[in-house]
PDB file of C-alpha atoms in Angstrom:
ATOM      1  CA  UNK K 962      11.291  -9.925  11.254  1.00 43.00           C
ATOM      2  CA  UNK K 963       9.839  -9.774  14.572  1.00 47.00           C
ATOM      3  CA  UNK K 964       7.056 -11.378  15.939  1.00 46.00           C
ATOM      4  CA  UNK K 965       3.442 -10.138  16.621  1.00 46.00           C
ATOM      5  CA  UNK K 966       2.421 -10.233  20.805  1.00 42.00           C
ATOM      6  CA  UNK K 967      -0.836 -10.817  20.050  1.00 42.00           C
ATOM      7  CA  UNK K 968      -0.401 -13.856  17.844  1.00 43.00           C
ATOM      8  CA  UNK K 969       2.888 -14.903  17.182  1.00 45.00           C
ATOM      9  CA  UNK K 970       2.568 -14.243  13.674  1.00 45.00           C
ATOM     10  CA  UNK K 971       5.964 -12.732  11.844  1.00 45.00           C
ATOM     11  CA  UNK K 972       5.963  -9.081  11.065  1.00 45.00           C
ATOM     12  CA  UNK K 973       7.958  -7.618   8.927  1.00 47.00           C
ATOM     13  CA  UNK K 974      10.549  -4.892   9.204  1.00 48.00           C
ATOM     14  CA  UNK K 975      11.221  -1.749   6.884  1.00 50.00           C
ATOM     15  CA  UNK K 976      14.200   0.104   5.372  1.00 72.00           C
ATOM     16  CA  UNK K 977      13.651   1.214   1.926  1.00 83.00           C
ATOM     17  CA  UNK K 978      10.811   0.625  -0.950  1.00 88.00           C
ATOM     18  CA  UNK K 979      11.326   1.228  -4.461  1.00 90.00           C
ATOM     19  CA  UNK K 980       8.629   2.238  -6.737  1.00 88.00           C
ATOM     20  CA  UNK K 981       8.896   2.804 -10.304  1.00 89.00           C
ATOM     21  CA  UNK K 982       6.175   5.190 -11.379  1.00 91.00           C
ATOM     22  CA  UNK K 983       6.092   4.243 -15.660  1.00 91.00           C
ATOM     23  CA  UNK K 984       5.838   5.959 -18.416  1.00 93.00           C
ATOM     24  CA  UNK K 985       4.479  10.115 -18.390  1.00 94.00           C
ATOM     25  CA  UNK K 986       1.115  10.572 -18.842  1.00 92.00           C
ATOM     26  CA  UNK K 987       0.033  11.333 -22.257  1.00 89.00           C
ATOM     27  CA  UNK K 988       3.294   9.703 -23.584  1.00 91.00           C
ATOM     28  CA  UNK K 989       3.048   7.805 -26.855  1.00 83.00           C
ATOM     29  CA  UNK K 990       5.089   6.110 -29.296  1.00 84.00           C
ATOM     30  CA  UNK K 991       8.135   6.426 -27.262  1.00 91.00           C
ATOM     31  CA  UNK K 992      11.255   6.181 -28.206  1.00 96.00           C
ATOM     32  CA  UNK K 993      13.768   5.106 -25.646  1.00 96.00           C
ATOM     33  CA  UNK K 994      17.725   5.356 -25.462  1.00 96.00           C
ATOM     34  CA  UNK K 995      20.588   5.074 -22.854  1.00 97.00           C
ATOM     35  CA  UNK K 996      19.112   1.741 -21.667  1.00 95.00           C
ATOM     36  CA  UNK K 997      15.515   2.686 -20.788  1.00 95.00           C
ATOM     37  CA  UNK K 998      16.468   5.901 -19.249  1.00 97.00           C
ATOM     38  CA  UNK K 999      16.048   8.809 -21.784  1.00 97.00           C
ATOM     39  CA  UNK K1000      12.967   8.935 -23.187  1.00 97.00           C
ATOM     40  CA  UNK K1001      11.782  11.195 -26.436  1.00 97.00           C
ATOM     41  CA  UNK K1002       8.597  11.157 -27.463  1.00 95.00           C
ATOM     42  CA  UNK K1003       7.413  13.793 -30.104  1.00 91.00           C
ATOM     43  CA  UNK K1004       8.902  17.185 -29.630  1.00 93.00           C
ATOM     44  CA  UNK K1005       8.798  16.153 -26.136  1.00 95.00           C
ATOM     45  CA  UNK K1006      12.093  14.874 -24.231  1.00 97.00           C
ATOM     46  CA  UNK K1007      12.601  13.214 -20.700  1.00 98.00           C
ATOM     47  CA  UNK K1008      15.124  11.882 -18.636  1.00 98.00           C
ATOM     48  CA  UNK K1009      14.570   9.128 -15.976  1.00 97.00           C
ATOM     49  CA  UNK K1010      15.677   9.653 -11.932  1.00 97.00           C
ATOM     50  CA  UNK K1011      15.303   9.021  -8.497  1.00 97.00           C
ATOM     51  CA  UNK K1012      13.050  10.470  -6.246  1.00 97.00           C
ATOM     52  CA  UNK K1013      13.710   9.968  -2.350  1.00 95.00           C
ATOM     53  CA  UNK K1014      10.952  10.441  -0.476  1.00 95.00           C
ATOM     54  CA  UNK K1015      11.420  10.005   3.635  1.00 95.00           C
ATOM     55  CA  UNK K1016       8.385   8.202   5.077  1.00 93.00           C
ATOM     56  CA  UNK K1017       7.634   7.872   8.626  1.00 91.00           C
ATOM     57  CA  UNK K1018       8.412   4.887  10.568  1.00 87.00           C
ATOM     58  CA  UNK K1019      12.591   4.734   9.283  1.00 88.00           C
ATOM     59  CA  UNK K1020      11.206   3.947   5.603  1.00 91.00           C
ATOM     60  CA  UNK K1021      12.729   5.843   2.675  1.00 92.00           C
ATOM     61  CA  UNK K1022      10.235   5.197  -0.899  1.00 92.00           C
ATOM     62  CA  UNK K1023      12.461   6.001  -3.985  1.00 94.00           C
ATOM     63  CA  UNK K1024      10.376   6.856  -6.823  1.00 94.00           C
ATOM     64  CA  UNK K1025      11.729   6.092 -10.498  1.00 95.00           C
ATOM     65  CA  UNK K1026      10.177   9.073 -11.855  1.00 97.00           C
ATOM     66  CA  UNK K1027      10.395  11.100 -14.910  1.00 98.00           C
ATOM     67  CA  UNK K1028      11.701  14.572 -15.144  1.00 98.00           C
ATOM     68  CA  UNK K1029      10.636  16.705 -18.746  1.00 98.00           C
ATOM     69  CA  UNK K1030      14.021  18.527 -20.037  1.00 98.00           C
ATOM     70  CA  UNK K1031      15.194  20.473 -23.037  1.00 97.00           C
ATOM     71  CA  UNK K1032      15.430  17.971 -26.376  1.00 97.00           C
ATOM     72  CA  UNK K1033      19.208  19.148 -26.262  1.00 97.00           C
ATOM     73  CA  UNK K1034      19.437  18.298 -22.593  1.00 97.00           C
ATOM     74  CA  UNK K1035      18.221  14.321 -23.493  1.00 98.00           C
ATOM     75  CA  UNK K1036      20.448  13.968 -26.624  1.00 97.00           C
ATOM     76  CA  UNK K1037      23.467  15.169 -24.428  1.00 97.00           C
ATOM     77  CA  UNK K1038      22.113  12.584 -21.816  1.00 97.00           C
ATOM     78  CA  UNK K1039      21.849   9.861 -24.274  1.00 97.00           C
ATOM     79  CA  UNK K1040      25.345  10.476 -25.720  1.00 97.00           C
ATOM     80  CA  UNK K1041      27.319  10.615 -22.683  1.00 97.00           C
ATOM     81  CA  UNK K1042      25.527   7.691 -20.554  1.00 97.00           C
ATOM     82  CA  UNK K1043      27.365   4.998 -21.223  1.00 94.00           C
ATOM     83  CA  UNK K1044      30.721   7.135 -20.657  1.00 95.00           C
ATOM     84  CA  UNK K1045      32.961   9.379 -18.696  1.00 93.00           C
ATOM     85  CA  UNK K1046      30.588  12.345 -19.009  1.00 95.00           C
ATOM     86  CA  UNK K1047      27.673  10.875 -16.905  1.00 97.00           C
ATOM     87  CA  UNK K1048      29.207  11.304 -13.794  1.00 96.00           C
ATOM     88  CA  UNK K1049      28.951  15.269 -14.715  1.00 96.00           C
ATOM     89  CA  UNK K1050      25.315  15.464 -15.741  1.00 97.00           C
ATOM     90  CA  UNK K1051      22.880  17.567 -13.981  1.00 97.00           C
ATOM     91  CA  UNK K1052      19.456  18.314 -15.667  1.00 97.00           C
ATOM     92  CA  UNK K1053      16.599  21.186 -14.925  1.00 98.00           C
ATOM     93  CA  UNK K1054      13.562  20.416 -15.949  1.00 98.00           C
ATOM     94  CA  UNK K1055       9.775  19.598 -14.676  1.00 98.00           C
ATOM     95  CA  UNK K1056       8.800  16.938 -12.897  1.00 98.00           C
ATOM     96  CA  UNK K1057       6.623  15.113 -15.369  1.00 97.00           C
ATOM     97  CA  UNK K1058       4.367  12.495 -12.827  1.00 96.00           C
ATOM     98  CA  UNK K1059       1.363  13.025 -10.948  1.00 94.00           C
ATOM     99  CA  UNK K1060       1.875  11.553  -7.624  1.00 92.00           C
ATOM    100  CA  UNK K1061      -0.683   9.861  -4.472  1.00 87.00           C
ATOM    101  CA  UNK K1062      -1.447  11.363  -2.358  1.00 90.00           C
ATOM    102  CA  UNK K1063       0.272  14.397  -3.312  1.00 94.00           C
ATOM    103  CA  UNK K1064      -1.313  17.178  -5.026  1.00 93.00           C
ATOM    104  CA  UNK K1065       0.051  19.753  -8.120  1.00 95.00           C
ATOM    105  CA  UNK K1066       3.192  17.959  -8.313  1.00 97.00           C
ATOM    106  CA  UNK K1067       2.880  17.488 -12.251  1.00 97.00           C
ATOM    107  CA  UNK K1068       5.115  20.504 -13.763  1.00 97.00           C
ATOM    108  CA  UNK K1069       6.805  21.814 -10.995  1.00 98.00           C
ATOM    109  CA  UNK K1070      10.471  23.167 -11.201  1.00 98.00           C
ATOM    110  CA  UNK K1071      12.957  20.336 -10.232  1.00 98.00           C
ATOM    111  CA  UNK K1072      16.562  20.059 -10.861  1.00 98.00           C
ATOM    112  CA  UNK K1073      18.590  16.506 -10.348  1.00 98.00           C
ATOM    113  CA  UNK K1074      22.104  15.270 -10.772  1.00 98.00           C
ATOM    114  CA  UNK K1075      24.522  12.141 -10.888  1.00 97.00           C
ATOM    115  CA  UNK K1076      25.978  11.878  -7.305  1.00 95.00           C
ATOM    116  CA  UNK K1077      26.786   7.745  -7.795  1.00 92.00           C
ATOM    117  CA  UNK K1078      28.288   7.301 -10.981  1.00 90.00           C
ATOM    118  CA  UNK K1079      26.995   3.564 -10.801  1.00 91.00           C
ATOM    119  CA  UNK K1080      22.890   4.821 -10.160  1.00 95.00           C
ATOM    120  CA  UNK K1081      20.584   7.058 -11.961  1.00 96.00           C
ATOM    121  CA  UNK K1082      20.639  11.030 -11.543  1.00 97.00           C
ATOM    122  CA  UNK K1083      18.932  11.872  -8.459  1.00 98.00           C
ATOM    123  CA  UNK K1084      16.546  14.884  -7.627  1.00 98.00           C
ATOM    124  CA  UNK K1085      18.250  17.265  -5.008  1.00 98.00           C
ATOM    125  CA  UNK K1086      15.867  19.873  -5.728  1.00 98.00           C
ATOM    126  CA  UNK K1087      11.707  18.553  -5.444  1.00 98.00           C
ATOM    127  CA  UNK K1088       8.996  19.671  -3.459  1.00 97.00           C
ATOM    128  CA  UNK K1089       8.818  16.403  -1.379  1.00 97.00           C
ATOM    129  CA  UNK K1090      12.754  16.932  -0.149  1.00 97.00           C
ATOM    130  CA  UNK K1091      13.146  17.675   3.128  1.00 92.00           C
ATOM    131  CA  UNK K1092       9.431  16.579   4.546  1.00 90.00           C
ATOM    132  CA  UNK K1093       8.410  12.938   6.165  1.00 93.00           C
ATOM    133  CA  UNK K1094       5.306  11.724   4.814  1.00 93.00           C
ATOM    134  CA  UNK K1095       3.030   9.753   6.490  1.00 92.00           C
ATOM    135  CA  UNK K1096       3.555   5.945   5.456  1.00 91.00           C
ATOM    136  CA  UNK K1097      -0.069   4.442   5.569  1.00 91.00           C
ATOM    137  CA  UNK K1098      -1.487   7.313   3.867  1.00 89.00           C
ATOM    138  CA  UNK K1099       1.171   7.112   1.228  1.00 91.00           C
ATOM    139  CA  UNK K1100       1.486   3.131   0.642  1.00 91.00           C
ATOM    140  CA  UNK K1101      -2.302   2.817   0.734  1.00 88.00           C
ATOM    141  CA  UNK K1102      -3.217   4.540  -2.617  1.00 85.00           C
ATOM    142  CA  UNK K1103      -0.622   1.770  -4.525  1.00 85.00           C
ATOM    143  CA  UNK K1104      -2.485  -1.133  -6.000  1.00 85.00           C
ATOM    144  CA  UNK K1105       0.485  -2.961  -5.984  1.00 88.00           C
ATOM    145  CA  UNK K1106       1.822  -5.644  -3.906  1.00 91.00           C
ATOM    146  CA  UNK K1107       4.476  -4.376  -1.729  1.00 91.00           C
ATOM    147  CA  UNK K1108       7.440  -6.209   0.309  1.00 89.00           C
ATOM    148  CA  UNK K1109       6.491  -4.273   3.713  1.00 89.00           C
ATOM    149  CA  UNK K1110       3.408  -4.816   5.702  1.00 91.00           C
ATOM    150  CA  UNK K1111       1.267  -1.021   6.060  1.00 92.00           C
ATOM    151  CA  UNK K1112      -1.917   0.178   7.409  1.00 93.00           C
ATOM    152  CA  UNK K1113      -4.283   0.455   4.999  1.00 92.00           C
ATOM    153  CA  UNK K1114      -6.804   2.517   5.028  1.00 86.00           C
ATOM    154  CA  UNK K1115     -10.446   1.058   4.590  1.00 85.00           C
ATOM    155  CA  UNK K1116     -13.656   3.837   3.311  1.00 75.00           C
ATOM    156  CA  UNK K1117     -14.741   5.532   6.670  1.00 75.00           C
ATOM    157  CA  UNK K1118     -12.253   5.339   9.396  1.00 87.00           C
ATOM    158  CA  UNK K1119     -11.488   1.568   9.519  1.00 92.00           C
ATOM    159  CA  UNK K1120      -8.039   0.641   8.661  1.00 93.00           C
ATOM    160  CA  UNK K1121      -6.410  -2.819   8.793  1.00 95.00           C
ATOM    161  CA  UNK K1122      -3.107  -4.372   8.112  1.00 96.00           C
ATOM    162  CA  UNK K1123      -2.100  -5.701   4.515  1.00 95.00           C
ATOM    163  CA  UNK K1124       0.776  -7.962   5.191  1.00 94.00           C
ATOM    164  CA  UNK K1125       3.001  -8.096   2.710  1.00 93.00           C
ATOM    165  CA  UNK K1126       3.303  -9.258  -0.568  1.00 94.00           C
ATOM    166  CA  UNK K1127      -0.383  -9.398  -0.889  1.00 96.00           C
ATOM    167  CA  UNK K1128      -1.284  -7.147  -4.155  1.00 95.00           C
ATOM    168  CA  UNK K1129      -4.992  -5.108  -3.409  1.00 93.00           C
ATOM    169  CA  UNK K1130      -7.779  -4.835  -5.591  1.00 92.00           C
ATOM    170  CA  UNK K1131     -10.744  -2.770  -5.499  1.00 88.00           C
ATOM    171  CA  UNK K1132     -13.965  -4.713  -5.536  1.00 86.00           C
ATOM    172  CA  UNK K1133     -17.790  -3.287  -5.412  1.00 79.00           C
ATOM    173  CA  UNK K1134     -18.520  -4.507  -1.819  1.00 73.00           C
ATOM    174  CA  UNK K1135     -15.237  -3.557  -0.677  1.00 84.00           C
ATOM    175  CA  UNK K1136     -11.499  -4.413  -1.104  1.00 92.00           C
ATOM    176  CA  UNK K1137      -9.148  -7.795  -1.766  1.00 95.00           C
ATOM    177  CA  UNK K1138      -6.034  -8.343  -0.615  1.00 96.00           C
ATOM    178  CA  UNK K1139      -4.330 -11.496  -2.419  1.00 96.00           C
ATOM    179  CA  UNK K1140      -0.967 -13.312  -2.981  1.00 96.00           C
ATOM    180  CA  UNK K1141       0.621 -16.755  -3.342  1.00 95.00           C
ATOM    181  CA  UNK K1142      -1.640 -19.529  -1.156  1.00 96.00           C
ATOM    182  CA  UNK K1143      -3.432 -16.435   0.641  1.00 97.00           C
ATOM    183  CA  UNK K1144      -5.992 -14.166   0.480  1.00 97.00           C
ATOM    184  CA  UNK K1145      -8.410 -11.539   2.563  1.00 97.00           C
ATOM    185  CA  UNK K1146     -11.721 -10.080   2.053  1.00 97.00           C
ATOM    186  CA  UNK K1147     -12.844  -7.088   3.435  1.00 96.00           C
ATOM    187  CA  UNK K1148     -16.021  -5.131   3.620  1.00 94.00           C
ATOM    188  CA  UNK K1149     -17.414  -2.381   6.077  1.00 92.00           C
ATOM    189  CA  UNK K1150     -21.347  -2.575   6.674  1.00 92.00           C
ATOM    190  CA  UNK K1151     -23.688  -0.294   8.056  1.00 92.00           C
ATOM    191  CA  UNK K1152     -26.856  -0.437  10.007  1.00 93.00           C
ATOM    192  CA  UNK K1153     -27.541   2.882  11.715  1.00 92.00           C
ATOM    193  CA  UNK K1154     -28.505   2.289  15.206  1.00 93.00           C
ATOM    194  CA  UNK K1155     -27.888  -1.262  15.731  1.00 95.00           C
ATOM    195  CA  UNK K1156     -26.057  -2.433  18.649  1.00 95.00           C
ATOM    196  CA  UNK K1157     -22.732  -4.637  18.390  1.00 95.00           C
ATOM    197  CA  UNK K1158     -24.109  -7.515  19.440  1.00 95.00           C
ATOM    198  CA  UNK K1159     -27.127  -7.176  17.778  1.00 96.00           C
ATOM    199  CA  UNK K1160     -25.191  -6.441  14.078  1.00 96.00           C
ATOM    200  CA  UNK K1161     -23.075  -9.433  15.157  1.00 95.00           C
ATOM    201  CA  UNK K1162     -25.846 -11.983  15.588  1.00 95.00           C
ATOM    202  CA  UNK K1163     -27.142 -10.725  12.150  1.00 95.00           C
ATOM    203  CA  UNK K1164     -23.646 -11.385  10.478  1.00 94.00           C
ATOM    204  CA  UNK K1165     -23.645 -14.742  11.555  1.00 95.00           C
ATOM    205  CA  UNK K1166     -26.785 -16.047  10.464  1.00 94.00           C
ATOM    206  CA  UNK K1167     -27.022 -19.094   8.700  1.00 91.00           C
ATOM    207  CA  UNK K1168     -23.421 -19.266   9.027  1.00 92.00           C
ATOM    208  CA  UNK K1169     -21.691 -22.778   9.912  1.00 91.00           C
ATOM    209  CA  UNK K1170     -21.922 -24.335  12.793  1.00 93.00           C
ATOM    210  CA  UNK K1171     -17.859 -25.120  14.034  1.00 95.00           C
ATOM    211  CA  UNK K1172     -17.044 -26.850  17.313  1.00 96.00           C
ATOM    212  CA  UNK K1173     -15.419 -23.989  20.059  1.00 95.00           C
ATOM    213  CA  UNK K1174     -12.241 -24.967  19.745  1.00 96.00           C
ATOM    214  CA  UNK K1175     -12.561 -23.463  16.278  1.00 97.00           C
ATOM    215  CA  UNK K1176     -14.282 -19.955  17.385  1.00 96.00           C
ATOM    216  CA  UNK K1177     -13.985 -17.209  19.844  1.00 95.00           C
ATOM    217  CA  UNK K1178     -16.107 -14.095  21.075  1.00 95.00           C
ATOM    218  CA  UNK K1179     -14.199 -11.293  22.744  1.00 95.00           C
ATOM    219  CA  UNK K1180     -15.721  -8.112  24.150  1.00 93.00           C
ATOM    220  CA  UNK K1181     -12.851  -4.964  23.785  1.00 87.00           C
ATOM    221  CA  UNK K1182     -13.945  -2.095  24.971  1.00 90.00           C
ATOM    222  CA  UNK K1183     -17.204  -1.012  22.643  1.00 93.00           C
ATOM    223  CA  UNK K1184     -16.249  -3.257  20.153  1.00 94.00           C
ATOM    224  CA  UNK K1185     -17.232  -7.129  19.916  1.00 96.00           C
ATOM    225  CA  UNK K1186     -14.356  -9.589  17.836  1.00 96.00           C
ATOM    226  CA  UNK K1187     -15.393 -12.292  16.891  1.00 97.00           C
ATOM    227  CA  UNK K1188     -13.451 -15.116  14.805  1.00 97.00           C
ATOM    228  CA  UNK K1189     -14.785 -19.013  13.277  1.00 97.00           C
ATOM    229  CA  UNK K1190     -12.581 -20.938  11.127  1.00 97.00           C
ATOM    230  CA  UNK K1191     -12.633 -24.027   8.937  1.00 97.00           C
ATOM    231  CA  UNK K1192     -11.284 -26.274   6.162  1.00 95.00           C
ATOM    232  CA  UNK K1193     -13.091 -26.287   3.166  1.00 91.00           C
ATOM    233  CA  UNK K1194     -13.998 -28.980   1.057  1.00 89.00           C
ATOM    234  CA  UNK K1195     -11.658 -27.908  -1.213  1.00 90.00           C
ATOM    235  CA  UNK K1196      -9.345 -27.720   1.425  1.00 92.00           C
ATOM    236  CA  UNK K1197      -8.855 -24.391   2.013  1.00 95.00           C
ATOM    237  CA  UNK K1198      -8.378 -22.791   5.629  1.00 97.00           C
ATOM    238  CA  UNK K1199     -11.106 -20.274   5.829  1.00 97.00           C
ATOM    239  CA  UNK K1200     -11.094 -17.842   8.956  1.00 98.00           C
ATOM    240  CA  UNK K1201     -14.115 -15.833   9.520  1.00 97.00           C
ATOM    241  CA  UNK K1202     -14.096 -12.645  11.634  1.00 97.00           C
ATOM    242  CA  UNK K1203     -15.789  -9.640  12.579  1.00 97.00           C
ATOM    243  CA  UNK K1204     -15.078  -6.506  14.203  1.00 97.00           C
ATOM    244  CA  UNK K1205     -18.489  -5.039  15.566  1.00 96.00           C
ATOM    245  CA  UNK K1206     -19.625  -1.622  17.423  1.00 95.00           C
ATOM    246  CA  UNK K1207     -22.574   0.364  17.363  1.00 95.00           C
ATOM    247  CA  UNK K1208     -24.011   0.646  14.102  1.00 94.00           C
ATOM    248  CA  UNK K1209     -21.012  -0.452  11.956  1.00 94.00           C
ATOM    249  CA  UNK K1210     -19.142  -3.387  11.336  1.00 95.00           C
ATOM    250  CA  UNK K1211     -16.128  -4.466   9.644  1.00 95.00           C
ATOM    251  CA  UNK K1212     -15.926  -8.147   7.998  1.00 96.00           C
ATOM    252  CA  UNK K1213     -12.671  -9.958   7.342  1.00 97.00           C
ATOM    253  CA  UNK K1214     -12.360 -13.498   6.167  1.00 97.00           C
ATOM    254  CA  UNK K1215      -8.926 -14.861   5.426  1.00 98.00           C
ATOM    255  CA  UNK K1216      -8.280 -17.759   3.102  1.00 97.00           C
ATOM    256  CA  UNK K1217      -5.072 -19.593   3.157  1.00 97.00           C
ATOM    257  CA  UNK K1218      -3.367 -23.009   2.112  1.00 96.00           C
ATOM    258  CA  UNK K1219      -0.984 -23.555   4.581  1.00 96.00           C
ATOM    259  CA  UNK K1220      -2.685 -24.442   8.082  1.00 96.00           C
ATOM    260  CA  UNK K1221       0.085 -22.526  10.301  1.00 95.00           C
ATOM    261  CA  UNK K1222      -1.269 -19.273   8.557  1.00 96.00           C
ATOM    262  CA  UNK K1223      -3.990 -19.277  11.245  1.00 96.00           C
ATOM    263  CA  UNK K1224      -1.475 -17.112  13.261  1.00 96.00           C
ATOM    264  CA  UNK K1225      -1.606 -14.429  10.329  1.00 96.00           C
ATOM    265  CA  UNK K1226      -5.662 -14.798   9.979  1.00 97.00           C
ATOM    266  CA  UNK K1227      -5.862 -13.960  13.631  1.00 96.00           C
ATOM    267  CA  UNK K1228      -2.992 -10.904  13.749  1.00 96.00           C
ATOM    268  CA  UNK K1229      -5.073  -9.369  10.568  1.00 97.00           C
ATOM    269  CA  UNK K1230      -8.324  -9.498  12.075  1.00 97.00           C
ATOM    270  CA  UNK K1231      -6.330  -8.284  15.211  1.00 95.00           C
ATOM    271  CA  UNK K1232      -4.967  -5.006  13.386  1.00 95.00           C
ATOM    272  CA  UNK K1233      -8.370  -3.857  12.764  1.00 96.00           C
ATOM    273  CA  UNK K1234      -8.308  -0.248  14.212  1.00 94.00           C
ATOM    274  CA  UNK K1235     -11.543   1.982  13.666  1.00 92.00           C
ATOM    275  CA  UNK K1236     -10.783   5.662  14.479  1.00 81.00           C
ATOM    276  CA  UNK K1237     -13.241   7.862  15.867  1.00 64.00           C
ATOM    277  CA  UNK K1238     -13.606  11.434  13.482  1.00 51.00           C
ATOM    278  CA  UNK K1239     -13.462  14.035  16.458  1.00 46.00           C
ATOM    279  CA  UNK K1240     -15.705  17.326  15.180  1.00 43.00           C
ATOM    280  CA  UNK K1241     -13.960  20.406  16.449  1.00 42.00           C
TER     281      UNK K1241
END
C-alpha cells in the first residue's frame, strides 16, 4: 500500500488477480467430476484450466476458464486426477468462453498442460499468450468487486478510480460503485454549450448550505472541482463533488460510515480524468 499525494488516502498495490469465468455458455445439466474440474454435459465434454493473461502495470489476471475436448480426453482426465497420471496430462481442444474485451475468442484452437502437479493444467498455447493487455480496459467490463483499485472507464471519455473491493453496478442515470460501509455514485451530464461555471452553479442549486470548512472550489486548468460534504441524519458521511468543463460535467458523491474515509471521497473525486477524443 502506498499512499495517495494528493490526499493521503491508501492505494493499493498489484501482483496478480484471479478470475474464474463459470460455467460454458449454453451448458446445462452438468455433470461434474475430478472435484469441479471436468465437466460433461450432453455429448459435450470439458476440462477446466488456467489462463494467464499479462496486464499492464506488473499485473498478471489468471482466468479459470474452460477448454472443450474429446469425451475420451475428459474420461481419461477424470480417471487419472486424483493420481500419478495427472502430472502427464496435456489436452487439445477449443477454448470454450467468450471473453471482455476480447473478440472471437470462443472456439479457437488451444492446447494446455499440467506443469505444477499441485495446480490445474495451464494453457501454453492461446491467443492472449505472449501480448500485455491494457488493465483499465480489461478490469472495467467485470461487474465484480475486485481486490485492486483500476481506472474505470465512465460512457464518453470520463474515467475515474474504483477503489477496491467496491463491486459496480449499472444503473439508468449512470453507474454505482458499492462495498462494506461505502459507496459512490456517478453520473456524466450534458448541456451543450454551457460554460463550467455556469453548469456548476446549476448543479448546485437548491443544494445544502455547509459552513467552508466543509467545501472547496478549485479552478484546474479548464475544468472547475468542486467538493461539499456532510453527516446525514442518519449519520452517514456524504461528500458531494463535481468535475465541470465546457458543456459536460461529471457528478460524484461518496457515502461512507467511517469519518476518516473523507481522505478516499476526496482521492476519488481527485482521479477523475476526462480525455479529450483527438480527430485525425
Amino acid at each position: 500500500m502506498t499512499a495517495c499525494a494528493c490526499c493521503g488516502a491508501l492505494v493499493d498495490e498489484s501482483g496478480a488477480l484471479d478470475l474464474d469465468l463459470g460455467l460454458p455458455p449454453g451448458v446445462v445439466s452438468p455433470s461434474l467430476a475430478a472435484r469441479g474440474n471436468v465437466l460433461f454435459a450432453g455429448p459435450d465434454a470439458y476440462v477446466r484450466c488456467v489462463l494467464p493473461v499479462e496486464l499492464t502495470g506488473d499485473l498478471e489476471l489468471w482466468f479459470g476458464a474452460w477448454m472443450q475436448v474429446s469425451p475420451a480426453a475428459a474420461e481419461h482426465a477424470a480417471a487419472v486426477w486424483d493420481g500419478p497420471g495427472y502430472a502427464s496430462l496435456k489436452f487439445t481442444g477449443t477454448f470454450a468462453h467468450d471473453l471482455k474485451p476480447w473478440e472471437g475468442l470462443r472456439g479457437v484452437p488451444v492446447t494446455a498442460e499440467v506443469r505444477e502437479p499441485e495446480d490445474l493444467p495451464e494453457y501454453v498455447s492461446h491467443p492472449l499468450l505472449g501480448t500485455a493487455a491494457d488493465r483499465d480496459e480489461v478490469l472495467s467490463g467485470y461487474l465484480v468487486a475486485l481486490p485492486i483499485s483500476i481506472r474505470q472507464k465512465l460512457p464518453g471519455t470520463w474515467s475515474i478510480e474504483r477503489t477496491a473491493g467496491l463491486t459496480p453496478h449499472v444503473l439508468e442515470e449512470g453507474l454505482r460503485f458499492a462495498g462494506p460501509g461505502r459507496a459512490v455514485f456517478v453520473d456524466v451530464r450534458r448541456a451543450q454549450g454551457t460554460p463550467a461555471a455556469q453548469f456548476l452553479e446549476m448543479a448546485l442549486d437548491g443544494a445544502p448550505s455547509v459552513p467552508p470548512a466543509q467545501r472547496f472550489s478549485v479552478q484546474d486548468g479548464v475544468e472547475l472541482r468542486h467538493a461539499l460534504w456532510l453527516e446525514s441524519a442518519s449519520g452517514q458521511h456524504e461528500f458531494h463533488g463535481h468535475v465541470a468543463r465546457f458543456g459536460e460535467m461529471l457528478v460524484v458523491t461518496c457515502v461512507h460510515d467511517d469519518p476518516a474515509d473523507h481522505a478516499w471521497a476526496r482521492h476519488v473525486l481527485n482521479s477523475v480524468r476526462f480525455q479529450r477524443v483527438t480527430r485525425s
